[in-house]
Coordinates of C-alpha atoms in Angstrom, one line a residue:
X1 CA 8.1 -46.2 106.3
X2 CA 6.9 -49.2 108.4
X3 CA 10.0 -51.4 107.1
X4 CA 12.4 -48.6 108.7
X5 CA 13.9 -48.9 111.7
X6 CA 13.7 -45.8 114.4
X7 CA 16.7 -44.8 113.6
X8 CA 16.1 -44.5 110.1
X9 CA 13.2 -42.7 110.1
X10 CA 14.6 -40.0 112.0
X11 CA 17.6 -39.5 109.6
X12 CA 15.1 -39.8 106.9
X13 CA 13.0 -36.6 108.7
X14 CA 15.7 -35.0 109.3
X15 CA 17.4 -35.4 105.7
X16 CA 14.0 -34.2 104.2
X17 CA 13.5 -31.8 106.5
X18 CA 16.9 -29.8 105.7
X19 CA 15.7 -30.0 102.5
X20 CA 12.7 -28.4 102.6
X21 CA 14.7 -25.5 104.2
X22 CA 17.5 -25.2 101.2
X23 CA 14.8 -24.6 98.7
X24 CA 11.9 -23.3 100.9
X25 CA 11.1 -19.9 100.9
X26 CA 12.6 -16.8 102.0
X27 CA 11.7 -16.1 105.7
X28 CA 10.8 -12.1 106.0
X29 CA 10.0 -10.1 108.9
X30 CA 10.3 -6.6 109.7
X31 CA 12.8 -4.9 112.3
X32 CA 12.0 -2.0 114.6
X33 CA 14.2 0.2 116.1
X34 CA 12.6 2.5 118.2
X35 CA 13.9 5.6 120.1
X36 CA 12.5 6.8 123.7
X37 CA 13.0 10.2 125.2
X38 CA 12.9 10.8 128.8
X39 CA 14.2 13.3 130.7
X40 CA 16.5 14.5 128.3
X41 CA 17.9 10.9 127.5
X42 CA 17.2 8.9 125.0
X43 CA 16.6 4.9 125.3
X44 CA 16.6 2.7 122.2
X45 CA 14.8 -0.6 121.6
X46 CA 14.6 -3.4 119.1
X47 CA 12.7 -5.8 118.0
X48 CA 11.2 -8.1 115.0
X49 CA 7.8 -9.0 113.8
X50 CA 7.7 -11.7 111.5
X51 CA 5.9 -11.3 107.9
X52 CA 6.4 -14.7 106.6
X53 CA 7.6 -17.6 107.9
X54 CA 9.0 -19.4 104.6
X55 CA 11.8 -21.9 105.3
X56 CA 11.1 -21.9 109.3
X57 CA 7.8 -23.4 109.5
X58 CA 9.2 -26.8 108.1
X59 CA 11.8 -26.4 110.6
X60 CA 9.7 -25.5 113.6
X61 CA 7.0 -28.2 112.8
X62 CA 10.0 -30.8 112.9
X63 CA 11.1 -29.6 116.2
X64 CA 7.1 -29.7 117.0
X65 CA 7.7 -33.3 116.4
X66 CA 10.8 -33.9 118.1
X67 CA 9.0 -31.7 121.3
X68 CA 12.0 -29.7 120.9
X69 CA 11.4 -25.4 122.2
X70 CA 11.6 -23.2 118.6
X71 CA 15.0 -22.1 118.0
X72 CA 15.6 -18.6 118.6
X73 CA 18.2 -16.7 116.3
X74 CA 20.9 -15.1 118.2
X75 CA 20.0 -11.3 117.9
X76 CA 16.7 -12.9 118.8
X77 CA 17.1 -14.9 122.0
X78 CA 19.1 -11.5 123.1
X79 CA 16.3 -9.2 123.0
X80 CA 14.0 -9.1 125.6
X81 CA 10.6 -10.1 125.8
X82 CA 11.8 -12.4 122.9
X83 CA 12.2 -9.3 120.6
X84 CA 8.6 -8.5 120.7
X85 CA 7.7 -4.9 120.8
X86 CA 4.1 -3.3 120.4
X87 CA 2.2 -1.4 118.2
X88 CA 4.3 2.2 118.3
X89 CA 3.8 4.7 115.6
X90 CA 6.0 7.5 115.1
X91 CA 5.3 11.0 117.5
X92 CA 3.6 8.5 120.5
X93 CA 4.0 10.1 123.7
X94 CA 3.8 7.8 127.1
X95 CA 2.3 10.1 130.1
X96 CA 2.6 7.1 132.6
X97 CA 5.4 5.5 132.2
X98 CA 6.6 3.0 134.2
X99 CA 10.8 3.2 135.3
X100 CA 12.7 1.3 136.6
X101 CA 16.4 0.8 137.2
X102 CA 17.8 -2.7 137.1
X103 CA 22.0 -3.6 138.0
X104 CA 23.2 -6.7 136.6
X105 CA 26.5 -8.3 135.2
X106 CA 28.0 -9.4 132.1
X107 CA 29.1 -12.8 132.0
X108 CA 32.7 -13.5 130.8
X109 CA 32.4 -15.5 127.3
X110 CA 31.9 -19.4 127.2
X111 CA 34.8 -21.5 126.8
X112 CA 35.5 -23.3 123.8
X113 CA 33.8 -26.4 122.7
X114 CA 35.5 -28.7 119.7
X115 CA 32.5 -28.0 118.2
X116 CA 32.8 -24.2 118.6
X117 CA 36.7 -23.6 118.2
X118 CA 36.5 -25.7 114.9
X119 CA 34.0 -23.5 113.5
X120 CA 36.2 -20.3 114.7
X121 CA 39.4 -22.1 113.1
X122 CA 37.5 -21.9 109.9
X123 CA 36.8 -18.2 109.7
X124 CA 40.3 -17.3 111.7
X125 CA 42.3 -13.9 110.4
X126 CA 40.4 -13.8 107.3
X127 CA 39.6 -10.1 107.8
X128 CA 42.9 -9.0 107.4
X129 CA 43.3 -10.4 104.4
X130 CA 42.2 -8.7 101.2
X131 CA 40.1 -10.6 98.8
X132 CA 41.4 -11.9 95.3
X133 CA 39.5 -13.8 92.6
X134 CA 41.0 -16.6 90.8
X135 CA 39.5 -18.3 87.8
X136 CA 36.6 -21.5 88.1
X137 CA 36.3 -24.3 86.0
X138 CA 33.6 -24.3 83.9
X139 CA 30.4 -23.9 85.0
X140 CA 31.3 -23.1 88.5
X141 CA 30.3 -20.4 90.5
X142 CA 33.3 -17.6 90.8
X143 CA 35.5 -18.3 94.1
X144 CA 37.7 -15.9 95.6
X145 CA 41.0 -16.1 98.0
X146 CA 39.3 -14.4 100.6
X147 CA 36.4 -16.8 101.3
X148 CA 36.6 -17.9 105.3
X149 CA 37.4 -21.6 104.2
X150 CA 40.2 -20.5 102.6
X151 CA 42.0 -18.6 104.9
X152 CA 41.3 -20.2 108.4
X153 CA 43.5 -22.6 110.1
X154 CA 44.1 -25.7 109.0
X155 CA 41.7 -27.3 106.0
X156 CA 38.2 -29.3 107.1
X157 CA 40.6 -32.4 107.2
X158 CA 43.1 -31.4 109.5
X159 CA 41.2 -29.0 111.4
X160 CA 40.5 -31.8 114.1
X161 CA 43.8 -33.5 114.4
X162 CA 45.4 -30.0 115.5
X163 CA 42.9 -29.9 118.6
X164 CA 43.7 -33.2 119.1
X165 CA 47.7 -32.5 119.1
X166 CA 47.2 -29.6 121.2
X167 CA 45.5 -31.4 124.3
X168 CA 48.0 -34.7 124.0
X169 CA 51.0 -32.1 123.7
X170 CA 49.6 -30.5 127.4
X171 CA 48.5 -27.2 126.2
X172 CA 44.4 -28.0 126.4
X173 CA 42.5 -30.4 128.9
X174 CA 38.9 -31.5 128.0
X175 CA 35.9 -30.6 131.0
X176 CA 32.4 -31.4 130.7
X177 CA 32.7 -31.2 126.6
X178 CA 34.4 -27.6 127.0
X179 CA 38.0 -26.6 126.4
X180 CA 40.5 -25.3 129.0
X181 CA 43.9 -24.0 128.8
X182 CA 46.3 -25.6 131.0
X183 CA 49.1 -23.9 133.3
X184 CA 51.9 -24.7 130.1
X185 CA 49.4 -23.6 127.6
X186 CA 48.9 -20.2 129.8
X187 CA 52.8 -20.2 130.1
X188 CA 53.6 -20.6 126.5
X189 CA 51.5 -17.6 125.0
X190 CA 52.5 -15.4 127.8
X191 CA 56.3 -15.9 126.4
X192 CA 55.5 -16.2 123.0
X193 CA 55.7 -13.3 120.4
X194 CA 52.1 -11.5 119.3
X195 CA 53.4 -12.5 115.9
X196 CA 53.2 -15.9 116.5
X197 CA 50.4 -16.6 118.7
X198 CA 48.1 -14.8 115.8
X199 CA 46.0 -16.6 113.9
X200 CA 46.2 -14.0 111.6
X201 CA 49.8 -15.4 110.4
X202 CA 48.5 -18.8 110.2
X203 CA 45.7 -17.0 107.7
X204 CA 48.5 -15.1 106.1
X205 CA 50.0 -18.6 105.0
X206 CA 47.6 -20.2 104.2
X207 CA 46.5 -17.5 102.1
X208 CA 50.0 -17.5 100.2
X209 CA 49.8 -21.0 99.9
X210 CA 46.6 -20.5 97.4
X211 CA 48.8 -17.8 95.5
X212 CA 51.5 -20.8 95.1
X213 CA 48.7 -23.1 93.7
X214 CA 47.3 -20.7 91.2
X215 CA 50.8 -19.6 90.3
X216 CA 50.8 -16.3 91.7
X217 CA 53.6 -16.3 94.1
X218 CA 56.8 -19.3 93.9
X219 CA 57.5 -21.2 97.2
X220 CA 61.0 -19.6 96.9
X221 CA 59.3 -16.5 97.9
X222 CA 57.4 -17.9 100.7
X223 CA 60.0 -19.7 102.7
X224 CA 62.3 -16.5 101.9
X225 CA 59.4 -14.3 103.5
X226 CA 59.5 -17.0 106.4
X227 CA 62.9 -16.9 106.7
X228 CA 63.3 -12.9 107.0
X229 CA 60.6 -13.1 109.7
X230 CA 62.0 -15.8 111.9
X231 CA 65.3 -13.8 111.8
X232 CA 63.7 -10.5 112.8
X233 CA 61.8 -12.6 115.8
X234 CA 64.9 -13.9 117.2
X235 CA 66.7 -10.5 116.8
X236 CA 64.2 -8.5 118.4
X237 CA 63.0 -11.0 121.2
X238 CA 66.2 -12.9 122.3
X239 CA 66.5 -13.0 126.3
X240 CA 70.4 -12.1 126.8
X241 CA 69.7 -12.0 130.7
X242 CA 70.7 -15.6 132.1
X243 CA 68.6 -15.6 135.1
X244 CA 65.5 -14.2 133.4
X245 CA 66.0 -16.6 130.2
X246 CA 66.3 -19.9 133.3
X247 CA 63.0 -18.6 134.5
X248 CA 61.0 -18.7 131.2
X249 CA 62.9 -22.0 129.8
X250 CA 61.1 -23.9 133.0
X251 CA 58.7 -22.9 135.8
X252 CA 60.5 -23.1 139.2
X253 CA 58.5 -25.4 141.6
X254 CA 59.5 -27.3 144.4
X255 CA 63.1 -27.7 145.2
X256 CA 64.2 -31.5 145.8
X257 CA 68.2 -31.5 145.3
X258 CA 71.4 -30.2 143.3
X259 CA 71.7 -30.7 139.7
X260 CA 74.8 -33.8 139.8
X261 CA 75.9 -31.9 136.3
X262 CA 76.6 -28.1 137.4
X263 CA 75.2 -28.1 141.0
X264 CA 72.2 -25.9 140.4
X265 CA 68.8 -26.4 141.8
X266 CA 66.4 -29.6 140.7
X267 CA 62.8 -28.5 140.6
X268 CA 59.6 -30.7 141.1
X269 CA 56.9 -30.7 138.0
X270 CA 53.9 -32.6 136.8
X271 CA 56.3 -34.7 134.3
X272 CA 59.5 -35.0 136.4
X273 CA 62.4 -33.0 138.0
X274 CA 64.4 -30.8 136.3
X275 CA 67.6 -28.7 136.7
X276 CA 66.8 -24.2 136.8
X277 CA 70.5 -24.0 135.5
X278 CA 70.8 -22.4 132.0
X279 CA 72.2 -24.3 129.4
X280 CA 72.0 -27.4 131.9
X281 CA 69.7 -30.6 130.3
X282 CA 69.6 -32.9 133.3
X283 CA 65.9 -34.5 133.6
X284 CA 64.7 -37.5 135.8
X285 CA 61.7 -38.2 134.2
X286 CA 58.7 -39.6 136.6
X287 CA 58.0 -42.4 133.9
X288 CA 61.9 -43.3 133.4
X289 CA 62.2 -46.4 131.5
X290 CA 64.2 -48.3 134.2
X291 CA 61.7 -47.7 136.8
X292 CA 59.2 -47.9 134.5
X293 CA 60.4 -52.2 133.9
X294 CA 60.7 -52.5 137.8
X295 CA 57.5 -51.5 138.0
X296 CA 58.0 -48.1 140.1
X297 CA 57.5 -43.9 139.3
X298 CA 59.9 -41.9 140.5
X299 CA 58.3 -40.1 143.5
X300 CA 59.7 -37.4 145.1
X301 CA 61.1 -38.8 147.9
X302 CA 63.0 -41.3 145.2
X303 CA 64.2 -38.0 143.6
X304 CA 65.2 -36.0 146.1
X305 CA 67.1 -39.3 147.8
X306 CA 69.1 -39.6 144.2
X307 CA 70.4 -36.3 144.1
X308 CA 71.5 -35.8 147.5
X309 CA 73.1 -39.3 148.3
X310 CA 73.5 -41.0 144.5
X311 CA 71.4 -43.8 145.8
X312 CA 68.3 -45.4 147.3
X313 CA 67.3 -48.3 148.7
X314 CA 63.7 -49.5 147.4
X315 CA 61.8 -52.2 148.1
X316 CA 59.3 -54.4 145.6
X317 CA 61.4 -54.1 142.0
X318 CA 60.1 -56.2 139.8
X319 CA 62.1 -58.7 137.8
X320 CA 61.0 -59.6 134.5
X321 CA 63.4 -62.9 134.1
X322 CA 61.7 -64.1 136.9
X323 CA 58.5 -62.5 137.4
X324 CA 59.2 -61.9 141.0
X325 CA 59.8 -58.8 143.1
X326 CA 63.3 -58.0 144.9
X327 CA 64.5 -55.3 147.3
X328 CA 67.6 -53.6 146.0
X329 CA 69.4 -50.1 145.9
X330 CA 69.2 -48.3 143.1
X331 CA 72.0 -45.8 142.2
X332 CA 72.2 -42.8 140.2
X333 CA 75.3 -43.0 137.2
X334 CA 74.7 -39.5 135.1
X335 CA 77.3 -39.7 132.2
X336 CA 77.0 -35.8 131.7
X337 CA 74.8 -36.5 128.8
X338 CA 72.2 -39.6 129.7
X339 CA 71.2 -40.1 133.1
X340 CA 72.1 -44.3 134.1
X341 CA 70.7 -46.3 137.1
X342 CA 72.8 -49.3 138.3
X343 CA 71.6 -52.0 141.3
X344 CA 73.6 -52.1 144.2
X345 CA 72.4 -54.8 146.9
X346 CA 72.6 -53.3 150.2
X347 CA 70.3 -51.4 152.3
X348 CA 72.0 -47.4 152.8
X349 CA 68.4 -46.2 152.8
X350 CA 64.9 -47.3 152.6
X351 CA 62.3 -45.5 150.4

């Protein structure tokens, strides 16, 4: 142990400890539930004594070590007192009681960590699923369809990599190690169908996928089953009203100018400024490739400048032939289909 390194020593401990657990013995203790009458009501409360310790005393000697607090199971750590109760015995009757009344509040539920929504996506939509057994290899122990790992989102591979998508897509922000839904997360399940935003279909599939592997359902009957659903979505949640289909397509913000394709109003967001009009695909993207090279965002003031004259005059573009910086007018060309910036070099307006 003296040729180890600190480091190795406590991933040594810790190895040995969780193995002392898996094939320690059973921890037992004893549950009480115990029911109060007073005044005609009746007041219940619950607790645990411990008969053995078994597996937990390794455990609890290694957090001894570590001058870590014992850990606490959950439906002990919400008890109070700790879950501790005294000696009661069936019949007992209190004659001085003491009673008191106590207000408080629940608190709303934590947020997500990566660490907690993983281990959700694992077990998500399995209960309405029914359970199937499916033959083992040799030797093994019996599986069954309807084991958690089976039927949650994702696989223990890919589990990660969808988190990951869904904060770079804009739909979750990371704070202090928790995870928040953004304003177009927010936006996109309020608009969405319940039959989509459940992980219960995601379950569903992965479930039928299984049936595929073992043989039990052909992936002609899967996308076929896909296929009827998507069509009964987009029959029985399709938007004919034009101005309440504009709203949900883009959240209205600021106004900075008319749309140069059909004259509608351009609307300020976090990624750029684009056109309310339905059907209508003109975008001026803040990180626009030709302002990007001149080394200059398209601020709002730049925007709104665009749209109402066509032009603006800017000083401090960048040119990469030379290296140096220039003062120029930059004018908006939009084709219909691509929006195009040209350099005029006068001095209409100053930005």
């Amino acid at each position: 142990m003296d040729t180890l390194s600190a480091g190795e020593r406590n991933i040594l401990h810790l190895l040995a400890v969780r193995l002392l657990c898996a094939v320690g013995e059973k921890h037992n203790y004893a549950e009480t539930v115990v029911t109060v009458e007073c005044a005609g009501h009746s007041f219940t409360a619950k607790g645990r004594t411990t008969l053995r310790e078994g597996w937990k005393a390794a455990e609890q000697a290694f957090r001894a070590i570590l001058k870590e607090k014992p850990q606490e199971d959950a439906d002990e750590s919400a008890l109070p007192n700790g879950g501790r109760l005294p000696e009661l015995s069936e019949g007992q009757v209190f004659s001085f009681a003491a009673v008191s009344v106590r207000e408080s509040f629940s608190s709303p539920p934590k947020h997500f960590s990566e660490d907690t929504l993983l281990s959700s996506m694992e077990s998500a939509g399995t209960e309405a699923l029914p359970e199937e057994k499916v033959n083992c290899p040799a030797g093994a122990r019996e599986a069954t369809l309807g084991c958690a790992e089976r039927r949650g989102l994702g696989t223990p591979a890919t589990r990660a990599a969808i988190i990951e998508k869904l904060v770079k897509s804009g739909f979750v922000e990371r704070k202090n190690k928790q995870l928040f839904p953004t304003q177009k997360g927010v936006n996109l399940i309020a608009v969405l169908p319940d039959t989509i935003k459940s992980p219960q279909l995601t379950a569903e599939w992965e479930h039928k996928l299984k049936r595929i592997e073992h043989g039990k359902l052909t992936d002609a009957d899967f996308m076929e089953g896909i296929a009827v659903m998507t069509t009964g979505l987009i029959s029985a949640h399709a938007v004919p009203d034009t101005a309440h289909s504009a709203r949900f397509a883009r959240p209205a913000g600021h106004s900075v100018g008319p749309c140069p394709r059909c004259g509608c109003t351009v609307t300020e967001s976090k990624k750029g400024f684009f056109c309310l009009g339905n059907g209508c695909k003109f975008a001026l993207w803040r990180d626009n490739k030709f302002f990007a090279a001149k080394k200059k965002e398209v601020t709002t003031a730049i925007a709104a400048a665009l749209l109402t004259e066509g032009r603006v005059f800017i000083k401090g573009l960048y040119s990469e032939k030379i290296g140096k910086t220039y003062d120029a007018t930059v004018v908006l060309e939009d084709t219909g289909q691509y929006v195009n910036f040209k350099l005029d070099f006068d001095r209409r307006k100053t930005v």
